[in-house]
Short mmCIF file of C-alpha atoms and ligand atoms in Angstrom, two decimals:
data_model
loop_
_atom_site.label_atom_id
_atom_site.label_comp_id
_atom_site.label_asym_id
_atom_site.label_seq_id
_atom_site.Cartn_x
_atom_site.Cartn_y
_atom_site.Cartn_z
CA MET A 1 206.91 7.12 244.34
CA LYS A 2 207.24 3.52 243.52
CA THR A 3 204.38 2.25 241.54
CA GLN A 4 203.22 -1.40 242.64
CA VAL A 5 201.67 -3.65 240.04
CA LEU A 6 198.81 -5.65 241.48
CA ASP A 7 197.02 -8.78 240.19
CA LYS A 8 193.58 -9.77 240.41
CA SER A 9 194.07 -11.68 243.70
CA GLN A 10 195.28 -8.26 245.33
CA VAL A 11 192.03 -6.12 245.21
CA ASP A 12 192.36 -5.64 249.00
CA ILE A 13 195.77 -3.93 248.75
CA ALA A 14 194.10 -1.56 246.12
CA ALA A 15 191.12 -0.93 248.24
CA ARG A 16 193.56 -0.17 251.05
CA ILE A 17 195.46 2.51 249.11
CA LEU A 18 192.17 4.14 248.02
CA LYS A 19 191.05 4.19 251.59
CA ASN A 20 193.97 6.05 252.60
CA GLY A 21 193.59 8.65 249.88
CA GLY A 22 195.97 7.05 247.15
CA VAL A 23 195.82 6.62 243.44
CA VAL A 24 195.30 3.39 241.68
CA GLY A 25 195.06 2.51 238.12
CA ILE A 26 192.31 0.31 237.61
CA PRO A 27 190.87 -1.98 234.85
CA THR A 28 187.29 -1.16 233.54
CA GLU A 29 185.40 -2.55 230.46
CA THR A 30 186.10 0.56 228.52
CA VAL A 31 189.54 1.88 229.28
CA TYR A 32 191.91 1.77 232.36
CA GLY A 33 190.78 4.44 235.00
CA LEU A 34 192.90 6.39 237.39
CA ALA A 35 190.96 5.96 240.85
CA THR A 36 190.65 7.88 243.92
CA ASP A 37 187.93 8.26 246.53
CA ALA A 38 185.46 10.43 244.78
CA LEU A 39 184.15 11.98 248.06
CA ASN A 40 187.71 12.99 249.16
CA GLY A 41 188.74 16.21 247.61
CA GLU A 42 192.39 16.18 248.67
CA ALA A 43 192.65 12.57 246.96
CA VAL A 44 190.93 13.84 243.77
CA LYS A 45 193.58 16.68 243.52
CA LYS A 46 196.10 13.79 243.06
CA ILE A 47 194.63 12.79 239.78
CA PHE A 48 194.86 16.10 238.05
CA GLN A 49 198.66 16.15 239.33
CA ALA A 50 199.41 12.59 238.08
CA LYS A 51 197.61 13.15 234.59
CA GLY A 52 198.31 16.87 234.19
CA ARG A 53 194.76 17.44 233.57
CA PRO A 54 193.24 20.99 233.42
CA MET A 55 191.39 21.64 236.85
CA ASP A 56 188.23 22.49 234.78
CA ASN A 57 187.73 19.16 233.20
CA PRO A 58 185.21 17.20 235.78
CA LEU A 59 185.59 13.47 236.48
CA ILE A 60 183.35 10.54 236.36
CA VAL A 61 182.14 8.95 239.53
CA HIS A 62 182.16 5.14 239.56
CA ILE A 63 179.65 3.17 241.55
CA ALA A 64 179.30 -0.65 242.16
CA ASP A 65 175.59 -0.81 242.20
CA TYR A 66 172.54 1.47 240.81
CA SER A 67 171.46 1.88 244.80
CA ASP A 68 174.87 3.70 245.34
CA ILE A 69 173.45 6.86 243.98
CA GLU A 70 170.97 7.13 246.82
CA LYS A 71 173.21 5.40 249.30
CA TYR A 72 175.87 8.15 248.95
CA ASN A 73 173.42 10.91 248.30
CA LEU A 74 175.11 11.63 245.05
CA VAL A 75 172.29 13.33 243.07
CA ARG A 76 169.39 15.89 243.97
CA GLU A 77 166.96 13.46 242.17
CA ILE A 78 167.18 10.36 239.95
CA PRO A 79 165.08 11.35 236.78
CA GLU A 80 162.79 8.60 235.22
CA SER A 81 164.94 8.79 232.27
CA ALA A 82 167.98 7.78 234.43
CA GLU A 83 166.19 4.98 235.60
CA LYS A 84 165.21 3.72 232.05
CA LEU A 85 168.95 4.07 231.06
CA ALA A 86 170.09 2.04 234.19
CA LYS A 87 167.91 -0.70 233.54
CA ALA A 88 168.90 -0.93 229.78
CA PHE A 89 172.70 -0.16 230.06
CA TRP A 90 174.13 -0.62 233.49
CA PRO A 91 176.53 -2.09 234.52
CA GLY A 92 178.19 -0.98 231.08
CA PRO A 93 179.92 1.73 229.10
CA LEU A 94 177.35 4.70 229.71
CA THR A 95 177.86 7.68 231.78
CA ILE A 96 174.95 9.52 233.07
CA ILE A 97 174.95 13.20 233.85
CA MET A 98 172.45 14.47 236.71
CA LYS A 99 172.24 17.52 238.91
CA ARG A 100 174.68 16.88 241.87
CA THR A 101 174.39 17.34 245.65
CA ASP A 102 177.03 19.03 247.89
CA VAL A 103 178.50 15.46 248.76
CA ILE A 104 180.45 15.89 245.39
CA PRO A 105 183.68 17.78 245.97
CA PRO A 106 184.25 21.03 243.60
CA GLU A 107 187.44 18.91 242.25
CA VAL A 108 185.04 16.38 241.02
CA SER A 109 182.42 18.36 239.19
CA ALA A 110 185.05 21.31 238.32
CA GLY A 111 182.65 23.93 239.40
CA LEU A 112 179.42 22.61 237.44
CA ASP A 113 176.40 21.97 239.32
CA THR A 114 176.13 18.31 237.76
CA VAL A 115 177.85 14.94 238.15
CA ALA A 116 178.83 12.34 235.91
CA ILE A 117 178.01 8.82 237.17
CA ARG A 118 178.77 5.17 235.88
CA PHE A 119 178.20 1.84 236.90
CA PRO A 120 180.98 -0.18 235.27
CA ALA A 121 180.62 -3.94 234.18
CA HIS A 122 184.31 -4.97 234.84
CA PRO A 123 183.98 -7.70 237.68
CA LEU A 124 187.50 -6.19 239.12
CA ALA A 125 186.19 -2.70 238.80
CA GLN A 126 183.06 -3.59 240.85
CA GLN A 127 185.17 -5.48 243.36
CA ILE A 128 187.29 -2.49 244.01
CA ILE A 129 184.79 0.08 244.43
CA LYS A 130 182.92 -2.38 246.89
CA ALA A 131 186.09 -2.93 248.86
CA ALA A 132 187.27 0.66 248.92
CA GLY A 133 183.63 1.15 250.50
CA THR A 134 183.39 4.66 248.54
CA PRO A 135 182.47 5.95 245.04
CA LEU A 136 185.82 6.22 242.86
CA ALA A 137 186.37 9.27 240.80
CA ALA A 138 188.56 7.61 237.64
CA PRO A 139 189.45 9.52 234.46
CA SER A 140 191.33 7.72 231.83
CA ALA A 141 194.65 6.61 233.37
CA ASN A 142 196.71 8.36 230.76
CA LEU A 143 198.90 11.56 230.43
CA SER A 144 196.40 14.28 229.65
CA GLY A 145 196.24 14.58 225.82
CA SER A 146 197.56 11.15 224.93
CA PRO A 147 195.74 7.96 223.85
CA SER A 148 193.79 6.28 226.62
CA PRO A 149 195.32 3.12 228.14
CA THR A 150 193.66 -0.34 227.41
CA THR A 151 196.21 -2.40 229.39
CA ALA A 152 198.03 -2.13 232.69
CA ARG A 153 201.18 -1.86 230.55
CA HIS A 154 199.84 1.17 228.74
CA VAL A 155 198.96 2.80 232.35
CA LEU A 156 202.56 2.20 233.48
CA ASN A 157 204.02 3.59 230.26
CA ASP A 158 202.41 7.00 231.24
CA MET A 159 202.15 6.74 235.18
CA ASP A 160 204.99 4.66 236.58
CA GLY A 161 206.30 6.52 239.64
CA ARG A 162 203.44 9.07 239.30
CA ILE A 163 200.70 6.76 241.10
CA ASP A 164 200.66 4.28 244.16
CA ALA A 165 199.43 0.91 242.04
CA VAL A 166 198.04 -0.51 239.21
CA LEU A 167 195.78 -3.43 239.22
CA ASP A 168 196.36 -5.66 236.06
CA GLY A 169 192.92 -6.87 234.83
CA GLY A 170 193.86 -7.51 231.12
CA ALA A 171 192.90 -5.81 227.96
CA SER A 172 189.71 -3.84 228.17
CA GLU A 173 187.08 -5.05 226.08
CA VAL A 174 185.37 -2.03 224.67
CA GLY A 175 188.78 -0.21 224.02
CA VAL A 176 187.13 3.43 223.84
CA GLU A 177 185.77 5.47 226.86
CA SER A 178 182.13 5.43 227.98
CA THR A 179 179.35 7.18 226.17
CA VAL A 180 178.47 10.37 228.23
CA ILE A 181 174.77 11.53 228.02
CA THR A 182 173.43 14.56 230.27
CA LEU A 183 169.92 14.37 231.80
CA ALA A 184 170.47 17.82 232.88
CA ALA A 185 169.38 19.47 229.75
CA ASP A 186 165.57 19.79 228.39
CA VAL A 187 166.40 16.82 225.88
CA PRO A 188 168.78 13.99 226.80
CA ARG A 189 172.10 14.93 224.91
CA VAL A 190 175.05 12.89 224.12
CA LEU A 191 178.35 14.65 225.09
CA ARG A 192 180.75 12.03 224.16
CA PRO A 193 180.05 8.95 222.07
CA GLY A 194 181.31 5.58 223.32
CA GLY A 195 180.37 1.77 223.82
CA VAL A 196 176.67 2.43 224.12
CA THR A 197 175.42 3.82 220.48
CA VAL A 198 173.27 6.86 219.99
CA GLU A 199 170.91 4.38 218.11
CA GLU A 200 170.38 2.21 221.27
CA LEU A 201 169.91 5.25 223.55
CA ARG A 202 167.12 6.49 221.16
CA GLU A 203 165.50 3.01 221.41
CA ALA A 204 165.68 3.18 225.19
CA LEU A 205 164.61 6.93 225.47
CA GLY A 206 162.89 8.08 222.50
CA GLU A 207 164.30 11.71 221.67
CA VAL A 208 168.08 11.90 222.18
CA GLU A 209 170.33 14.97 220.92
CA VAL A 210 173.93 14.57 219.83
CA ASP A 211 176.17 17.80 220.96
CA ASP A 212 177.82 19.53 218.08
CA ALA A 213 181.21 19.03 219.68
CA VAL A 214 180.97 15.11 219.11
CA ILE A 215 181.97 15.55 215.35
CA HIS A 216 182.79 19.23 214.88
CA GLN A 217 185.51 21.49 216.36
CA LEU A 218 184.20 24.06 218.91
CA LYS A 219 184.11 27.58 217.67
CA GLU A 220 186.85 29.93 219.18
CA GLY A 221 185.16 31.11 222.51
CA ALA A 222 182.42 28.60 222.67
CA VAL A 223 181.47 27.07 226.07
CA ALA A 224 181.91 23.30 225.89
CA ALA A 225 178.87 21.29 227.32
CA SER A 226 181.52 18.44 228.21
CA PRO A 227 184.97 20.30 229.24
CA GLY A 228 186.87 17.37 228.06
CA MET A 229 185.84 17.69 224.31
CA LYS A 230 187.40 21.00 224.00
CA TYR A 231 191.07 19.74 224.30
CA LYS A 232 193.25 18.09 221.56
CA HIS A 233 193.21 14.68 222.86
CA TYR A 234 193.98 11.03 222.22
CA ALA A 235 196.90 12.08 219.94
CA PRO A 236 199.94 9.95 219.42
CA LYS A 237 203.14 12.05 218.99
CA ALA A 238 203.26 11.36 215.22
CA ASN A 239 200.79 13.72 213.14
CA VAL A 240 197.62 11.85 212.21
CA LEU A 241 195.79 12.86 208.96
CA LEU A 242 192.49 11.59 208.21
CA LEU A 243 191.49 10.85 204.55
CA LYS A 244 187.85 11.01 203.42
CA GLY A 245 187.03 8.80 200.21
CA GLY A 246 186.54 5.16 199.12
CA ASP A 247 189.00 2.28 199.73
CA GLU A 248 190.74 2.53 196.39
CA ALA A 249 191.30 6.26 196.76
CA TYR A 250 192.76 5.78 200.38
CA ILE A 251 195.07 3.08 199.05
CA SER A 252 196.58 5.07 195.94
CA TYR A 253 196.91 8.32 198.15
CA VAL A 254 198.90 6.73 200.90
CA ASN A 255 201.15 4.70 198.47
CA ALA A 256 201.50 7.86 196.33
CA HIS A 257 202.93 9.54 199.71
CA ALA A 258 205.11 6.35 200.70
CA ALA A 259 208.03 7.18 202.98
CA ASP A 260 210.07 5.60 205.56
CA ASP A 261 208.29 7.88 208.49
CA VAL A 262 204.95 7.30 207.05
CA CYS A 263 202.67 4.57 208.43
CA ALA A 264 198.80 3.55 207.68
CA LEU A 265 196.30 3.04 210.24
CA CYS A 266 194.28 0.87 208.09
CA CYS A 267 192.03 -2.35 208.05
CA ASP A 268 192.99 -6.07 207.52
CA GLU A 269 192.00 -6.02 203.81
CA ASP A 270 194.42 -3.16 203.05
CA LEU A 271 197.71 -4.75 204.42
CA LEU A 272 198.64 -6.38 201.34
CA LEU A 273 198.03 -3.53 198.93
CA LEU A 274 199.69 -0.79 200.96
CA LYS A 275 203.40 0.06 200.40
CA VAL A 276 204.13 1.78 203.72
CA LYS A 277 204.45 0.64 207.29
CA THR A 278 200.87 -0.58 208.43
CA VAL A 279 198.94 -0.82 211.85
CA SER A 280 195.35 -2.62 211.42
CA LEU A 281 192.40 -1.65 213.45
CA GLY A 282 190.62 -5.14 212.39
CA ARG A 283 188.46 -6.00 209.26
CA ARG A 284 186.65 -3.59 207.43
CA GLY A 285 183.13 -2.40 208.81
CA ASP A 286 183.90 -4.30 212.12
CA TYR A 287 183.53 -1.07 214.36
CA LEU A 288 183.52 -2.93 217.58
CA THR A 289 186.85 -4.36 216.76
CA HIS A 290 188.17 -1.08 215.48
CA ALA A 291 187.08 0.49 218.80
CA ARG A 292 188.71 -2.19 220.94
CA HIS A 293 192.12 -1.74 218.94
CA LEU A 294 192.31 1.94 218.29
CA PHE A 295 194.19 3.38 221.45
CA ASP A 296 196.58 0.34 221.43
CA CYS A 297 197.27 0.96 217.66
CA LEU A 298 198.03 4.53 218.31
CA ARG A 299 200.53 3.68 221.09
CA ARG A 300 202.20 1.05 219.11
CA ILE A 301 202.78 3.76 216.41
CA ASP A 302 204.23 6.03 218.93
CA GLU A 303 206.51 3.05 220.07
CA ASN A 304 208.04 3.19 216.69
CA LYS A 305 209.83 6.61 217.16
CA THR A 306 210.71 6.87 213.47
CA ILE A 307 207.08 7.57 212.41
CA CYS A 308 206.17 11.20 211.67
CA THR A 309 202.69 10.79 209.63
CA VAL A 310 200.01 8.69 210.20
CA TYR A 311 197.32 8.19 207.34
CA SER A 312 193.97 6.90 208.59
CA ARG A 313 190.44 6.68 206.74
CA LEU A 314 187.76 9.08 208.11
CA PRO A 315 185.73 6.51 210.12
CA SER A 316 182.06 5.92 209.66
CA VAL A 317 179.68 7.44 212.12
CA GLU A 318 177.45 4.48 212.49
CA GLY A 319 177.17 2.67 215.72
CA VAL A 320 180.36 2.44 217.62
CA GLY A 321 182.08 4.01 214.38
CA LEU A 322 180.89 7.41 215.95
CA ALA A 323 183.12 6.86 219.10
CA VAL A 324 186.05 5.83 216.83
CA TYR A 325 185.49 9.03 214.70
CA ASN A 326 185.23 11.27 217.74
CA ARG A 327 188.55 10.00 219.05
CA LEU A 328 190.41 9.98 215.64
CA ILE A 329 189.10 13.61 214.45
CA ARG A 330 190.57 14.80 217.86
CA ALA A 331 193.81 12.87 217.47
CA ALA A 332 194.00 14.51 213.90
CA GLY A 333 193.34 17.98 215.43
CA PHE A 334 190.12 17.98 212.86
CA GLU A 335 192.53 17.81 210.00
CA VAL A 336 190.54 15.88 207.04
CA ILE A 337 191.89 15.45 203.52
CA ASP A 338 188.77 15.10 201.01
CA LEU A 339 190.38 12.87 198.34
CA GLU A 340 187.27 13.44 196.22
CA ALA A 341 188.16 17.08 196.09
CA LEU A 342 191.65 16.62 195.04
P1 LIG B 1 187.63 10.82 231.15
O1 LIG B 1 187.51 10.76 232.55
O2 LIG B 1 189.10 10.91 230.62
O3 LIG B 1 186.84 9.37 230.60
O4 LIG B 1 186.73 12.09 230.50
C1 LIG B 1 185.60 12.27 231.12
C2 LIG B 1 184.56 13.16 230.23
O5 LIG B 1 183.38 13.33 230.82
C3 LIG B 1 185.19 14.24 229.90
O6 LIG B 1 185.09 14.84 228.59
C4 LIG B 1 184.48 15.46 230.90
O7 LIG B 1 184.40 16.69 230.28
C5 LIG B 1 183.09 14.56 230.94
N1 LIG B 1 182.33 15.07 232.22
C6 LIG B 1 182.50 14.68 233.29
N2 LIG B 1 181.66 15.12 234.08
C7 LIG B 1 180.84 15.94 233.57
C8 LIG B 1 179.92 16.74 233.90
N3 LIG B 1 179.36 17.02 235.12
N4 LIG B 1 179.37 17.57 232.90
C9 LIG B 1 179.81 17.52 231.84
N5 LIG B 1 180.77 16.82 231.26
C10 LIG B 1 181.12 16.03 232.07
MG1 LIG B 2 190.40 10.89 229.09
#
C-alpha cells in the first residue's frame, strides 16, 4: 500500500478515505492518531493490524463537538460529572469513559461495556472528524509498544506502507497522550495521566482517585482497568534506566558509567556537566516542555543506532510531570536505580 502524505489543504481527501473505510494518520494536540470510522467495525480492525495492537486494548472515540455524543447515541447516559468535565476541559487532552450503547462496535470497546470519548482541540482534527461525518477511533499512530508519534515524520517512520495516508499538521503541542478518566466507577478515577492534570480534575470534580497502575507495575494476574496500561510501552530500542536521586548524584552516576553506547536523557542545565551523549527534554522543572519533547527525544535516541543504554532521572509526579513519569517508567520496564541506596 502506498501511504499518501497530505497537507492541511487536503482534509477533503483524508475525509474521503475515512468514509470509504480507510486508515489515516491525523494530527491532534496530544500525539498523532491512527484514525478510522469508529462506527465501522471492519475499518477499525485495520488499525489493530497496522499497529500490531492486541485486540483486547480498546480505542478512544474522537468527536468534533460535545453534542456528537447524543447525535451518534454513543453512551447510555451522560453523567453530570461528564458535563462538568466537558465544560472545563473540552476541547482538549481529556478522555472520558462512560457506559456505552450498542452503536459502539466490539472492536472499539474490546469487549468492555464502556467507551472512551475525547473532543480534541486541534483544528485539523476537528475539521477531519466533521468532514468524515462520523466519530473517529484513533489510538496513537505508532507501532504497538514503541514511542508515540508527535510529528507526521514519526508516523511515516512506523506506518509507511501500512496505512492509506497521513495528514501533516505540524508537531503536537502537548506531546503526551490524553488523560483518561473513567466515570463508570463509583468515584471518578484516572486510568492514565496526560495533558490535563489530576490537580485540575480535582478542582473541577472534587474527589478523584488515581488508579494504582498509573505509577506501579500491575501484579501478575491482576486485571487492568485500562488494558493499555499492562503492556511494556513507549520504549525505544535502547534500554532505559531511571535514576532516583538529586541532580548532582545523577550527573556523577552517569559520568561514572560513561561509554560510547551510553546516552543521558537530561535537562538543559545538565548539558555541560555530562560526559556522555545527551538528549535534553528542556529546562529543569518545566514539565510541560518535557512532555512536549519526550517522545521525540526517545525516537531521536533510537535513530542513533549505537546507543544501548539511556540514563534518565525519575521524573516528578507533580502536574504534567505525572504523565512523563507514567510513560518513562513503562519505557524503562519499571526499572529504577535508587542512587541514595547505593
Ligand atoms: P491510545 O489509543 O494509544 O491513546 O491508548 C488508549 C488508552 O485508553 C489505552 O490505555 C486503553 O486501554 C484506554 N482505554 C480506551 N478505552 C477504554 C475503556 N473503555 N476502558 C478503559 N480504558 C480504555
Ligand atoms: Mg498508544
